PDB file of C-alpha atoms in Angstrom:
ATOM      1  CA  UNK A   1      12.178 -44.392  -2.736  1.00  0.00           C
ATOM      2  CA  UNK A   2       8.252 -43.505  -2.733  1.00  0.00           C
ATOM      3  CA  UNK A   3       7.206 -40.247  -1.097  1.00  0.00           C
ATOM      4  CA  UNK A   4       5.365 -42.336   1.492  1.00  0.00           C
ATOM      5  CA  UNK A   5       8.597 -44.189   2.291  1.00  0.00           C
ATOM      6  CA  UNK A   6      10.364 -41.074   2.627  1.00  0.00           C
ATOM      7  CA  UNK A   7       8.020 -39.024   4.582  1.00  0.00           C
ATOM      8  CA  UNK A   8       5.723 -41.653   6.146  1.00  0.00           C
ATOM      9  CA  UNK A   9       1.949 -42.035   5.758  1.00  0.00           C
ATOM     10  CA  UNK A  10       0.418 -38.608   6.586  1.00  0.00           C
ATOM     11  CA  UNK A  11      -2.085 -38.565   9.447  1.00  0.00           C
ATOM     12  CA  UNK A  12      -5.240 -36.257   9.728  1.00  0.00           C
ATOM     13  CA  UNK A  13      -3.027 -34.278  12.128  1.00  0.00           C
ATOM     14  CA  UNK A  14      -0.275 -33.908   9.829  1.00  0.00           C
ATOM     15  CA  UNK A  15      -2.637 -32.450   7.022  1.00  0.00           C
ATOM     16  CA  UNK A  16      -4.231 -30.127   9.643  1.00  0.00           C
ATOM     17  CA  UNK A  17      -0.812 -29.110  10.999  1.00  0.00           C
ATOM     18  CA  UNK A  18       0.280 -28.356   7.310  1.00  0.00           C
ATOM     19  CA  UNK A  19      -2.255 -25.454   7.395  1.00  0.00           C
ATOM     20  CA  UNK A  20      -1.733 -24.292  10.967  1.00  0.00           C
ATOM     21  CA  UNK A  21      -2.566 -20.650  11.381  1.00  0.00           C
ATOM     22  CA  UNK A  22      -2.949 -18.248  14.370  1.00  0.00           C
ATOM     23  CA  UNK A  23      -5.166 -15.905  12.147  1.00  0.00           C
ATOM     24  CA  UNK A  24      -8.648 -17.610  12.218  1.00  0.00           C
ATOM     25  CA  UNK A  25     -10.022 -20.782  13.633  1.00  0.00           C
ATOM     26  CA  UNK A  26     -13.139 -22.186  12.168  1.00  0.00           C
ATOM     27  CA  UNK A  27     -15.086 -25.316  13.342  1.00  0.00           C
ATOM     28  CA  UNK A  28     -18.702 -26.174  13.012  1.00  0.00           C
ATOM     29  CA  UNK A  29     -20.593 -22.985  14.183  1.00  0.00           C
ATOM     30  CA  UNK A  30     -17.328 -21.397  15.070  1.00  0.00           C
ATOM     31  CA  UNK A  31     -15.403 -18.491  13.243  1.00  0.00           C
ATOM     32  CA  UNK A  32     -12.708 -16.819  15.343  1.00  0.00           C
ATOM     33  CA  UNK A  33     -10.246 -14.126  14.264  1.00  0.00           C
ATOM     34  CA  UNK A  34      -7.150 -14.137  16.390  1.00  0.00           C
ATOM     35  CA  UNK A  35      -9.130 -15.712  19.179  1.00  0.00           C
ATOM     36  CA  UNK A  36     -11.962 -13.369  19.059  1.00  0.00           C
ATOM     37  CA  UNK A  37     -15.218 -14.788  17.892  1.00  0.00           C
ATOM     38  CA  UNK A  38     -16.544 -13.100  14.837  1.00  0.00           C
ATOM     39  CA  UNK A  39     -19.764 -12.264  16.345  1.00  0.00           C
ATOM     40  CA  UNK A  40     -18.129  -9.997  18.878  1.00  0.00           C
ATOM     41  CA  UNK A  41     -16.362  -8.188  15.925  1.00  0.00           C
ATOM     42  CA  UNK A  42     -19.536  -7.645  13.685  1.00  0.00           C
ATOM     43  CA  UNK A  43     -21.274  -4.341  14.818  1.00  0.00           C
ATOM     44  CA  UNK A  44     -18.529  -3.486  17.330  1.00  0.00           C
ATOM     45  CA  UNK A  45     -15.352  -3.163  15.573  1.00  0.00           C
ATOM     46  CA  UNK A  46     -14.777  -0.997  12.377  1.00  0.00           C
ATOM     47  CA  UNK A  47     -13.062  -2.570   9.195  1.00  0.00           C
ATOM     48  CA  UNK A  48      -9.655  -0.751   9.835  1.00  0.00           C
ATOM     49  CA  UNK A  49      -9.303  -2.170  13.345  1.00  0.00           C
ATOM     50  CA  UNK A  50     -10.405  -5.530  12.355  1.00  0.00           C
ATOM     51  CA  UNK A  51      -7.750  -5.509   9.596  1.00  0.00           C
ATOM     52  CA  UNK A  52      -5.229  -4.617  12.161  1.00  0.00           C
ATOM     53  CA  UNK A  53      -6.385  -7.384  14.249  1.00  0.00           C
ATOM     54  CA  UNK A  54      -5.936  -9.891  11.409  1.00  0.00           C
ATOM     55  CA  UNK A  55      -2.704  -8.759  10.314  1.00  0.00           C
ATOM     56  CA  UNK A  56      -0.984  -8.040  13.568  1.00  0.00           C
ATOM     57  CA  UNK A  57      -2.781 -10.021  16.047  1.00  0.00           C
ATOM     58  CA  UNK A  58      -3.430  -7.200  18.651  1.00  0.00           C
ATOM     59  CA  UNK A  59      -5.707  -4.243  18.755  1.00  0.00           C
ATOM     60  CA  UNK A  60      -4.880  -0.639  17.848  1.00  0.00           C
ATOM     61  CA  UNK A  61      -5.499   2.410  19.985  1.00  0.00           C
ATOM     62  CA  UNK A  62      -8.158   4.613  18.870  1.00  0.00           C
ATOM     63  CA  UNK A  63      -5.535   6.986  17.478  1.00  0.00           C
ATOM     64  CA  UNK A  64      -3.496   4.400  15.739  1.00  0.00           C
ATOM     65  CA  UNK A  65      -6.719   3.077  14.018  1.00  0.00           C
ATOM     66  CA  UNK A  66      -7.442   6.743  12.759  1.00  0.00           C
ATOM     67  CA  UNK A  67      -3.875   6.934  11.410  1.00  0.00           C
ATOM     68  CA  UNK A  68      -4.246   3.733   9.547  1.00  0.00           C
ATOM     69  CA  UNK A  69      -7.665   4.618   8.170  1.00  0.00           C
ATOM     70  CA  UNK A  70      -6.308   7.986   7.075  1.00  0.00           C
ATOM     71  CA  UNK A  71      -3.598   6.395   5.108  1.00  0.00           C
ATOM     72  CA  UNK A  72      -6.049   3.944   3.266  1.00  0.00           C
ATOM     73  CA  UNK A  73      -8.429   6.864   2.427  1.00  0.00           C
ATOM     74  CA  UNK A  74      -5.564   8.857   0.932  1.00  0.00           C
ATOM     75  CA  UNK A  75      -4.438   6.057  -1.264  1.00  0.00           C
ATOM     76  CA  UNK A  76      -7.699   4.900  -2.722  1.00  0.00           C
ATOM     77  CA  UNK A  77      -7.598   6.550  -6.095  1.00  0.00           C
ATOM     78  CA  UNK A  78      -5.855   8.766  -8.346  1.00  0.00           C
ATOM     79  CA  UNK A  79      -8.055   8.433 -11.400  1.00  0.00           C
ATOM     80  CA  UNK A  80      -7.396   7.032 -14.847  1.00  0.00           C
ATOM     81  CA  UNK A  81      -4.054   8.686 -14.943  1.00  0.00           C
ATOM     82  CA  UNK A  82      -2.684   5.951 -12.651  1.00  0.00           C
ATOM     83  CA  UNK A  83      -2.088   2.813 -14.673  1.00  0.00           C
ATOM     84  CA  UNK A  84      -3.914   0.394 -12.358  1.00  0.00           C
ATOM     85  CA  UNK A  85      -7.077   2.461 -12.654  1.00  0.00           C
ATOM     86  CA  UNK A  86      -6.698   2.781 -16.542  1.00  0.00           C
ATOM     87  CA  UNK A  87      -6.181  -0.959 -16.650  1.00  0.00           C
ATOM     88  CA  UNK A  88      -9.093  -1.586 -14.449  1.00  0.00           C
ATOM     89  CA  UNK A  89     -11.435   0.430 -16.852  1.00  0.00           C
ATOM     90  CA  UNK A  90     -10.137  -1.032 -20.037  1.00  0.00           C
ATOM     91  CA  UNK A  91     -10.433  -4.731 -18.543  1.00  0.00           C
ATOM     92  CA  UNK A  92     -14.144  -4.014 -17.666  1.00  0.00           C
ATOM     93  CA  UNK A  93     -14.899  -3.499 -21.358  1.00  0.00           C
ATOM     94  CA  UNK A  94     -13.440  -6.822 -22.500  1.00  0.00           C
ATOM     95  CA  UNK A  95     -16.270  -9.093 -21.503  1.00  0.00           C
ATOM     96  CA  UNK A  96     -14.649 -10.226 -18.256  1.00  0.00           C
ATOM     97  CA  UNK A  97     -16.275 -10.128 -14.687  1.00  0.00           C
ATOM     98  CA  UNK A  98     -15.546  -7.619 -12.206  1.00  0.00           C
ATOM     99  CA  UNK A  99     -13.141  -9.599 -10.291  1.00  0.00           C
ATOM    100  CA  UNK A 100     -11.093 -10.141 -13.212  1.00  0.00           C
ATOM    101  CA  UNK A 101     -11.003  -6.637 -13.961  1.00  0.00           C
ATOM    102  CA  UNK A 102      -9.921  -5.809 -10.433  1.00  0.00           C
ATOM    103  CA  UNK A 103      -7.177  -8.653 -10.427  1.00  0.00           C
ATOM    104  CA  UNK A 104      -5.922  -7.309 -13.955  1.00  0.00           C
ATOM    105  CA  UNK A 105      -5.530  -3.720 -12.229  1.00  0.00           C
ATOM    106  CA  UNK A 106      -3.970  -5.007  -8.976  1.00  0.00           C
ATOM    107  CA  UNK A 107      -1.358  -7.063 -10.837  1.00  0.00           C
ATOM    108  CA  UNK A 108       0.140  -3.707 -12.275  1.00  0.00           C
ATOM    109  CA  UNK A 109       0.957  -2.609  -8.683  1.00  0.00           C
ATOM    110  CA  UNK A 110       4.680  -3.336  -8.834  1.00  0.00           C
ATOM    111  CA  UNK A 111       8.028  -1.721  -7.806  1.00  0.00           C
ATOM    112  CA  UNK A 112       7.281   1.462  -9.951  1.00  0.00           C
ATOM    113  CA  UNK A 113       3.416   2.015  -9.542  1.00  0.00           C
ATOM    114  CA  UNK A 114       2.536   0.960  -5.992  1.00  0.00           C
ATOM    115  CA  UNK A 115       6.016   0.011  -4.458  1.00  0.00           C
ATOM    116  CA  UNK A 116       7.124   3.425  -3.550  1.00  0.00           C
ATOM    117  CA  UNK A 117       5.605   3.257  -0.092  1.00  0.00           C
ATOM    118  CA  UNK A 118       7.167   0.077   0.785  1.00  0.00           C
ATOM    119  CA  UNK A 119      10.536   1.538  -0.263  1.00  0.00           C
ATOM    120  CA  UNK A 120      10.135   4.703   1.440  1.00  0.00           C
ATOM    121  CA  UNK A 121       9.350   2.833   4.654  1.00  0.00           C
ATOM    122  CA  UNK A 122      12.900   1.270   4.232  1.00  0.00           C
ATOM    123  CA  UNK A 123      14.442   4.726   3.476  1.00  0.00           C
ATOM    124  CA  UNK A 124      12.948   6.244   6.625  1.00  0.00           C
ATOM    125  CA  UNK A 125      14.116   3.139   8.783  1.00  0.00           C
ATOM    126  CA  UNK A 126      17.569   3.596   7.376  1.00  0.00           C
ATOM    127  CA  UNK A 127      17.474   7.279   8.356  1.00  0.00           C
ATOM    128  CA  UNK A 128      16.152   6.339  11.866  1.00  0.00           C
ATOM    129  CA  UNK A 129      18.741   3.617  12.326  1.00  0.00           C
ATOM    130  CA  UNK A 130      21.638   5.981  11.251  1.00  0.00           C
ATOM    131  CA  UNK A 131      20.653   8.415  14.072  1.00  0.00           C
ATOM    132  CA  UNK A 132      17.512  10.083  13.062  1.00  0.00           C
ATOM    133  CA  UNK A 133      16.996  13.329  11.350  1.00  0.00           C
ATOM    134  CA  UNK A 134      20.915  14.545  11.520  1.00  0.00           C
ATOM    135  CA  UNK A 135      21.959  11.462   9.386  1.00  0.00           C
ATOM    136  CA  UNK A 136      19.154  12.342   6.617  1.00  0.00           C
ATOM    137  CA  UNK A 137      21.528  14.043   4.205  1.00  0.00           C
ATOM    138  CA  UNK A 138      24.092  11.234   4.478  1.00  0.00           C
ATOM    139  CA  UNK A 139      21.445   8.602   3.796  1.00  0.00           C
ATOM    140  CA  UNK A 140      19.760  10.733   0.988  1.00  0.00           C
ATOM    141  CA  UNK A 141      23.278  11.019  -0.770  1.00  0.00           C
ATOM    142  CA  UNK A 142      23.730   7.129  -0.343  1.00  0.00           C
ATOM    143  CA  UNK A 143      20.287   6.380  -1.926  1.00  0.00           C
ATOM    144  CA  UNK A 144      20.979   8.791  -4.918  1.00  0.00           C
ATOM    145  CA  UNK A 145      24.224   7.103  -5.747  1.00  0.00           C
ATOM    146  CA  UNK A 146      22.077   4.022  -6.528  1.00  0.00           C
ATOM    147  CA  UNK A 147      19.125   5.690  -8.207  1.00  0.00           C
ATOM    148  CA  UNK A 148      18.269   9.548  -8.984  1.00  0.00           C
ATOM    149  CA  UNK A 149      14.819   8.701  -7.990  1.00  0.00           C
ATOM    150  CA  UNK A 150      13.899   8.764  -4.173  1.00  0.00           C
ATOM    151  CA  UNK A 151      10.805   6.858  -3.245  1.00  0.00           C
ATOM    152  CA  UNK A 152       8.082   8.931  -1.587  1.00  0.00           C
ATOM    153  CA  UNK A 153       9.262  12.241  -2.672  1.00  0.00           C
ATOM    154  CA  UNK A 154       8.125  14.554  -5.619  1.00  0.00           C
ATOM    155  CA  UNK A 155       5.394  13.731  -7.925  1.00  0.00           C
ATOM    156  CA  UNK A 156       5.183  13.890 -11.736  1.00  0.00           C
ATOM    157  CA  UNK A 157       1.669  15.460 -11.612  1.00  0.00           C
ATOM    158  CA  UNK A 158       1.357  17.580  -8.392  1.00  0.00           C
ATOM    159  CA  UNK A 159       3.777  20.368  -7.539  1.00  0.00           C
ATOM    160  CA  UNK A 160       2.694  19.585  -3.983  1.00  0.00           C
ATOM    161  CA  UNK A 161       0.622  16.320  -3.308  1.00  0.00           C
ATOM    162  CA  UNK A 162      -2.716  17.694  -1.742  1.00  0.00           C
ATOM    163  CA  UNK A 163      -2.680  14.684   0.435  1.00  0.00           C
ATOM    164  CA  UNK A 164       0.583  15.320   2.046  1.00  0.00           C
ATOM    165  CA  UNK A 165      -0.283  17.989   4.574  1.00  0.00           C
ATOM    166  CA  UNK A 166      -3.556  16.552   6.094  1.00  0.00           C
ATOM    167  CA  UNK A 167      -1.885  13.139   6.572  1.00  0.00           C
ATOM    168  CA  UNK A 168       1.359  14.618   8.230  1.00  0.00           C
ATOM    169  CA  UNK A 169      -0.894  16.747  10.330  1.00  0.00           C
ATOM    170  CA  UNK A 170      -2.682  13.729  11.689  1.00  0.00           C
ATOM    171  CA  UNK A 171       0.696  11.885  12.472  1.00  0.00           C
ATOM    172  CA  UNK A 172       1.815  15.145  14.306  1.00  0.00           C
ATOM    173  CA  UNK A 173      -1.336  15.086  16.402  1.00  0.00           C
ATOM    174  CA  UNK A 174      -0.860  11.442  17.096  1.00  0.00           C
ATOM    175  CA  UNK A 175       2.686  12.071  18.447  1.00  0.00           C
ATOM    176  CA  UNK A 176       1.338  14.832  20.767  1.00  0.00           C
ATOM    177  CA  UNK A 177      -1.281  12.290  21.938  1.00  0.00           C
ATOM    178  CA  UNK A 178       1.386   9.614  22.593  1.00  0.00           C
ATOM    179  CA  UNK A 179      -0.118   7.285  19.895  1.00  0.00           C
ATOM    180  CA  UNK A 180       3.316   7.134  17.944  1.00  0.00           C
ATOM    181  CA  UNK A 181       6.817   8.187  18.712  1.00  0.00           C
ATOM    182  CA  UNK A 182       7.463  10.593  15.812  1.00  0.00           C
ATOM    183  CA  UNK A 183      10.957   9.432  14.883  1.00  0.00           C
ATOM    184  CA  UNK A 184       9.885   8.524  11.249  1.00  0.00           C
ATOM    185  CA  UNK A 185       8.021  11.682  10.740  1.00  0.00           C
ATOM    186  CA  UNK A 186      11.119  13.654  11.723  1.00  0.00           C
ATOM    187  CA  UNK A 187      13.164  11.500   9.385  1.00  0.00           C
ATOM    188  CA  UNK A 188      10.881  12.204   6.460  1.00  0.00           C
ATOM    189  CA  UNK A 189      10.831  16.012   7.142  1.00  0.00           C
ATOM    190  CA  UNK A 190      14.559  15.903   7.339  1.00  0.00           C
ATOM    191  CA  UNK A 191      14.828  14.064   4.021  1.00  0.00           C
ATOM    192  CA  UNK A 192      12.585  16.779   2.478  1.00  0.00           C
ATOM    193  CA  UNK A 193      14.887  19.427   3.849  1.00  0.00           C
ATOM    194  CA  UNK A 194      17.996  17.510   2.261  1.00  0.00           C
ATOM    195  CA  UNK A 195      16.335  17.172  -0.917  1.00  0.00           C
ATOM    196  CA  UNK A 196      15.546  20.884  -1.152  1.00  0.00           C
ATOM    197  CA  UNK A 197      19.066  22.080  -0.696  1.00  0.00           C
ATOM    198  CA  UNK A 198      20.347  23.837  -3.604  1.00  0.00           C
ATOM    199  CA  UNK A 199      17.092  23.595  -5.576  1.00  0.00           C
ATOM    200  CA  UNK A 200      14.777  26.431  -6.676  1.00  0.00           C
ATOM    201  CA  UNK A 201      11.670  24.618  -5.561  1.00  0.00           C
ATOM    202  CA  UNK A 202      11.254  22.115  -2.897  1.00  0.00           C
ATOM    203  CA  UNK A 203      10.670  18.276  -3.366  1.00  0.00           C
ATOM    204  CA  UNK A 204       7.838  17.533  -1.078  1.00  0.00           C
ATOM    205  CA  UNK A 205       6.622  14.012  -0.024  1.00  0.00           C
ATOM    206  CA  UNK A 206       3.984  12.487  -2.085  1.00  0.00           C
ATOM    207  CA  UNK A 207       1.283  10.155  -0.969  1.00  0.00           C
ATOM    208  CA  UNK A 208       3.603   7.267  -0.867  1.00  0.00           C
ATOM    209  CA  UNK A 209       6.036   9.241   1.334  1.00  0.00           C
ATOM    210  CA  UNK A 210       3.126  10.471   3.574  1.00  0.00           C
ATOM    211  CA  UNK A 211       1.545   7.020   4.037  1.00  0.00           C
ATOM    212  CA  UNK A 212       4.874   5.554   4.404  1.00  0.00           C
ATOM    213  CA  UNK A 213       5.480   7.857   7.487  1.00  0.00           C
ATOM    214  CA  UNK A 214       2.177   6.349   8.763  1.00  0.00           C
ATOM    215  CA  UNK A 215       2.989   2.773   8.380  1.00  0.00           C
ATOM    216  CA  UNK A 216       6.365   3.293   9.700  1.00  0.00           C
ATOM    217  CA  UNK A 217       5.210   5.018  12.782  1.00  0.00           C
ATOM    218  CA  UNK A 218       2.686   2.487  13.528  1.00  0.00           C
ATOM    219  CA  UNK A 219       5.350  -0.336  13.184  1.00  0.00           C
ATOM    220  CA  UNK A 220       4.495  -2.192  10.149  1.00  0.00           C
ATOM    221  CA  UNK A 221       7.257  -3.728   8.283  1.00  0.00           C
ATOM    222  CA  UNK A 222       7.950  -2.391   4.638  1.00  0.00           C
ATOM    223  CA  UNK A 223       6.275  -5.186   2.723  1.00  0.00           C
ATOM    224  CA  UNK A 224       2.989  -4.553   4.676  1.00  0.00           C
ATOM    225  CA  UNK A 225       3.085  -0.916   3.389  1.00  0.00           C
ATOM    226  CA  UNK A 226       2.719  -2.180  -0.109  1.00  0.00           C
ATOM    227  CA  UNK A 227      -0.029  -4.654   1.061  1.00  0.00           C
ATOM    228  CA  UNK A 228      -2.020  -2.102   2.635  1.00  0.00           C
ATOM    229  CA  UNK A 229      -1.453   0.373  -0.447  1.00  0.00           C
ATOM    230  CA  UNK A 230      -2.796  -2.570  -2.627  1.00  0.00           C
ATOM    231  CA  UNK A 231      -5.815  -2.953  -0.336  1.00  0.00           C
ATOM    232  CA  UNK A 232      -6.548   0.712  -0.562  1.00  0.00           C
ATOM    233  CA  UNK A 233      -6.187   1.203  -4.133  1.00  0.00           C
ATOM    234  CA  UNK A 234      -8.467  -1.782  -4.795  1.00  0.00           C
ATOM    235  CA  UNK A 235     -11.304   0.580  -3.600  1.00  0.00           C
ATOM    236  CA  UNK A 236     -10.679   2.942  -6.394  1.00  0.00           C
ATOM    237  CA  UNK A 237     -10.295   0.022  -8.959  1.00  0.00           C
ATOM    238  CA  UNK A 238     -13.749  -1.358  -7.897  1.00  0.00           C
ATOM    239  CA  UNK A 239     -15.358   1.957  -8.353  1.00  0.00           C
ATOM    240  CA  UNK A 240     -13.735   2.658 -11.861  1.00  0.00           C
ATOM    241  CA  UNK A 241     -14.399  -0.968 -13.001  1.00  0.00           C
ATOM    242  CA  UNK A 242     -18.006  -0.754 -11.918  1.00  0.00           C
ATOM    243  CA  UNK A 243     -18.504   2.690 -13.537  1.00  0.00           C
ATOM    244  CA  UNK A 244     -16.792   1.551 -16.879  1.00  0.00           C
ATOM    245  CA  UNK A 245     -18.820  -1.492 -16.818  1.00  0.00           C
ATOM    246  CA  UNK A 246     -21.996   0.586 -17.422  1.00  0.00           C
ATOM    247  CA  UNK A 247     -20.548   2.627 -19.997  1.00  0.00           C
ATOM    248  CA  UNK A 248     -21.655   0.336 -22.914  1.00  0.00           C
ATOM    249  CA  UNK A 249     -18.286   0.333 -24.321  1.00  0.00           C
ATOM    250  CA  UNK A 250     -16.473  -2.696 -25.828  1.00  0.00           C
ATOM    251  CA  UNK A 251     -12.856  -3.318 -25.907  1.00  0.00           C
ATOM    252  CA  UNK A 252     -11.760   0.061 -24.845  1.00  0.00           C
ATOM    253  CA  UNK A 253      -8.186   0.870 -25.687  1.00  0.00           C
ATOM    254  CA  UNK A 254      -5.667   3.151 -24.130  1.00  0.00           C
ATOM    255  CA  UNK A 255      -6.304   5.720 -26.605  1.00  0.00           C
ATOM    256  CA  UNK A 256      -9.604   6.951 -28.528  1.00  0.00           C
ATOM    257  CA  UNK A 257      -9.763   5.233 -31.809  1.00  0.00           C
ATOM    258  CA  UNK A 258      -9.271   8.581 -33.668  1.00  0.00           C
ATOM    259  CA  UNK A 259      -5.744   8.684 -32.507  1.00  0.00           C
ATOM    260  CA  UNK A 260      -3.052   6.087 -33.621  1.00  0.00           C
ATOM    261  CA  UNK A 261       0.291   5.478 -32.127  1.00  0.00           C
ATOM    262  CA  UNK A 262       3.245   6.656 -34.168  1.00  0.00           C
ATOM    263  CA  UNK A 263       5.202   4.129 -36.060  1.00  0.00           C
ATOM    264  CA  UNK A 264       9.033   3.859 -36.347  1.00  0.00           C
ATOM    265  CA  UNK A 265      12.130   3.169 -34.304  1.00  0.00           C
ATOM    266  CA  UNK A 266      11.871   4.413 -30.799  1.00  0.00           C
ATOM    267  CA  UNK A 267      14.107   7.186 -29.671  1.00  0.00           C
TER     268      UNK A 267
END
């Protein structure tokens, strides 16, 4: 049986419906995002609010837009110590375009590097669903049975992530203003307390945890926390790729040429 016999002869309407979308409508002389003419957005709507509109289909309150913007600003860059930034800089010296360097770097953002925010939103949602802050200790114990690593808490470089406090202060302010409910903030703080029990030093939230609080409070599902992290980190990737492209280096490797990797069986 041929495809035409199986499915019928496709009409223009069938093809149009194949790509049906509620995000953007285009026609000759027309571009609308979620029903809003683009000319009504240009010069009147900031990028963060426009991104919210495209992704969610509604408009944020000013307080919600400020929170989302803060999360995006906080995640932009962490220097070449971050694998995605190092890859962007190396790729930029390999004779490829800036879009290829950016794509190479973005493609390193996976479960281990870039995915902790998504995982932390899942963790906080589980705490809230289990009864909120009082359930944090039990949920933490269950997560730690599966892995010693708890996404969004602790940092291999910073004793206390400098982005934590200002982001959480903005969330607390948004709670007072009624822009968010505060349940996920309370859950995250309770997880911090649970992790600190019996330890000489606390295990504070890192950037993934602090931004996860924001994304969860704003009602974004976990995968969008990762998507917004990728969007934010792309700015740092662009900056580093562009800077490195002007260095004159060719084929920059992960180590200076004077240092060679050791040879032998891995421990």
